[in-house]
């Protein structure tokens, strides 16, 4: 096989020379083949020598070259016959067979035939496993323990390889044969024993087996050497072009070359990583060399170091003097600056004194205004009483006139009844007259009487309707007034309930975070302030909310403290105005709507103000400052400055608080007091608190939530009751409005009907009728009654006019009384505003006094600081004089030193240590020199390693580039040879075809032309029949055989998919190839009988028995 391959190389070379390719390119190809030949199992050393000899002998003619080639073929045959072929194999307890073999194989062609189950594939599997193959490569099991027969503890395989010829492996040790004994245990472990031909144990290491296989070029995992059914099915019978390409790469070992190339690149990266590591080591070694060198050089510089030490001590003495002078300079400047600041403190104290005087004057003025308003109110009260009495008298007269009008109205009603009776009697008489006078008069009288009766009924109906209208109007007016009052009460109740619900939500959210009591935005605001402080945006971190930073000691006083500090609980305090601007910007981002917390700007001090001279000290009751737990002095100072909590008392009982504050001798320095219920008591007035519960400072959150839930539930029930009552009142209003509307319509209809009847009655009365004597008295009485009615009506009208006049005067008196009363209320309201202004002025007085005291204290502290600073300055001057005296003793002349005493002291200490160390090691000079030489040697060794690694990296780069080029050339060359052999094999059956390699996409496409001629169809292998496709596959395998090298080749059931014709052709082709390669061994496994094979000494047939149940399986026949 190697001869064919080498001859093809020569032909390629000759063709290349014919085409004008340079000798340099040809030589490059030969160099590549030298590098690639070990991976393909080729021996090119003799070829290269003979090729050079043939080039020299080209002038001798073709006969000389033919003789050389014949000699080459004979020499290769002689060399390769005995190296690595399988002589025999024996199986024991392997798979399902108790014993198979020993099978003796011929040196050329071997057929292993037998029915299914006879052990054909077991022989091939045992060969793979015995030669180091993995269990997965056999496609018969996932692990080695699967090959141990059921019921047995182990399985044994023995393979004998021939060890003759030029490439024999240690022939002096093993002899002409190498026996490989393999044992597989039930646990899946395997062990090897390598024996010589005589059976003597040589080695039990797998590495020895690997060396033997490499020597014989046996590649168990190469499908060209051993092709199993599963491998054939996966690669050869697969329709995928990528699978065929993988098969080609694996068979030609190009895949291994590619993996080696990748491994070489990885090796390069590892070397580069080592170079980086060595570079770090070099830095450390260089530092050590410098230390050793410095130590070595220090042996000769001890005197210099001592002189330098003395010089440094002189510099140190004057450097201390210079440093003390520099320390004195800022003290002197600070003292001068503080003295200048004393004037500012004096100005501040005077300024606040003036503000206190102004505030006190303003307080007096407002107090005088309040007293004048009080006098005005007292003067207006008697006049208001007189107007009230006058209004009451007018109201009494009006009531009397109403009685007169009612009496007149009653008389009119009685006269009307008399008039009605007289009219009825007259009508009766007239009726009788009409009856006597004629039917016409009678009918007219009846009609008149009927009309009068209807008029009377209509008048009564109209009176009733008028009364109903008055009743409906009054009822509707009262209901509307009641509805307005209820609506106002409902709105007030709804606002109160909404407020309590908001407080309840705040309380519930504050269960986990007390900050939420001060607003939902407060946790985010504090978090943002913390982040800004960490990033350096604040000089001093702002404090707040102030209510979150305090805690009452007595929970019962929480409401009083909260009302006292209402304006400060949600406030923040800043150290300076720059921090205030930053905090305002943060608040504007976090709190976009609603009221933002107040910001108080005041310098932060590390200690709480000394309030001993202005604080209230009561033996029974604490101040607000004493009732609070305040950890941060900044918060305490802010509340002292802004609210004066040190001068406000907390007294639980309201009556006791009034007694204490409004007594003739109130507590000293006490400005006001608060009761437990939150009432504010001054020395001359008091205010009742509207708030009933602490929202921010309460301790028991659950109790507060329970109380708020109870109040919300009660108010919700009240609101529901109000809504039900309002709906009832609204329904009554709608009913009254409906009834009023219907009454007005009926009244209008009644008036229209009465007007029409009166017109009809007037027409009937105008008819002249004879009068009777009896009618005259009655008519006279009727006229008299009518006259009385007229007179009574006139009196009634006069009484009504009098009543209206009295009513107007009554209303005028009441209006004047109300105006006077409103005037008094306005004056009182003015007094209230003045009271508020007075309270504010009082607070200003307290605040300004507090600021005055604050600056007076600061001025005192400032003066104390100046005094302390002067003492320190004098002490520093004395120390400076002492230091100068010491420096003069050390060095009489003053030195100018640029370095600091600390750096000089460090250098002096280091120099002393070096001198001490050197003095201790002064007698060990040889040891120092030895350590220095060792450090230099280690440094050079590592540097040499780094240099070597860099050279290796460059070499690897060159090798990788050459390997990549060689891989491409080798791949192109082998694919070309494979195509040639493939076409040659197809041509034996009248087929033509082509193999197209696409190395970029890694695909191999095989197309076959079934007949010759111009009209033949060209198609891929998928269009062929099963037998033809198997034949084409065999051609592909033979082509791969032609371009690869191995001592033996095994095919498992190669003809299983072929018909008789194709099987015969394929067998003939393989035998033909085998006859040309007598130095190679071929093992074909097939279920066919192979009885048609010719008898030849080169063909060996092993027939296996059919599987025998319960007995040992042995070799049946061997030919």
Coordinates of N, CA, C and O in Angstrom, one line a residue, residues 56 80 121 180 184-185 252 268 332 336 356 535 574 633 720 968 1065:
X56 N 18.7 11.2 -9.8 CA 20.1 11.2 -10.4 C 20.2 10.2 -11.6 O 21.0 10.4 -12.5
X80 N 7.1 -5.6 5.2 CA 5.8 -5.5 5.9 C 5.1 -6.8 6.1 O 4.1 -6.8 6.8
X121 N -19.3 -11.6 15.2 CA -19.1 -10.2 15.7 C -18.3 -10.2 17.0 O -17.6 -9.3 17.4
X180 N -1.0 -11.0 23.5 CA -1.7 -10.0 24.3 C -2.8 -10.7 25.1 O -3.8 -11.1 24.4
X184 N -11.1 -9.2 31.7 CA -12.2 -8.2 32.0 C -12.9 -8.8 33.2 O -13.5 -9.9 33.1
X185 N -13.0 -8.0 34.3 CA -13.7 -8.5 35.5 C -15.2 -8.0 35.4 O -15.6 -7.2 34.6
X252 N -8.3 8.8 7.2 CA -7.0 9.2 6.7 C -6.2 9.9 7.9 O -5.1 10.4 7.6
X268 N 0.5 26.7 23.0 CA 1.1 28.0 22.8 C 0.5 29.0 23.9 O 1.2 29.8 24.5
X332 N -1.0 82.2 66.2 CA -1.0 83.7 66.3 C -2.1 84.2 65.4 O -2.8 85.2 65.8
X336 N -5.4 86.4 66.5 CA -5.8 87.7 66.0 C -7.2 87.7 65.4 O -8.0 88.6 65.6
X356 N -35.0 92.5 71.3 CA -35.8 92.2 72.4 C -36.5 93.5 72.9 O -37.7 93.4 73.2
X535 N -21.8 60.6 49.1 CA -21.1 61.1 47.9 C -20.5 62.4 48.1 O -19.9 63.0 47.2
X574 N -30.0 72.2 59.1 CA -28.7 72.2 58.3 C -27.6 73.0 59.0 O -27.9 73.9 59.7
X633 N -26.9 65.9 70.0 CA -26.9 67.3 70.5 C -27.3 68.3 69.5 O -27.8 69.4 69.9
X720 N -73.5 57.1 58.1 CA -74.6 56.3 57.5 C -75.9 56.8 58.0 O -76.9 56.9 57.3
X968 N -3.7 21.4 4.9 CA -4.4 21.7 3.7 C -3.9 21.0 2.5 O -4.6 20.4 1.7
X1065 N -19.2 -9.3 -7.3 CA -18.3 -8.2 -7.8 C -17.4 -7.6 -6.7 O -16.2 -7.4 -6.9

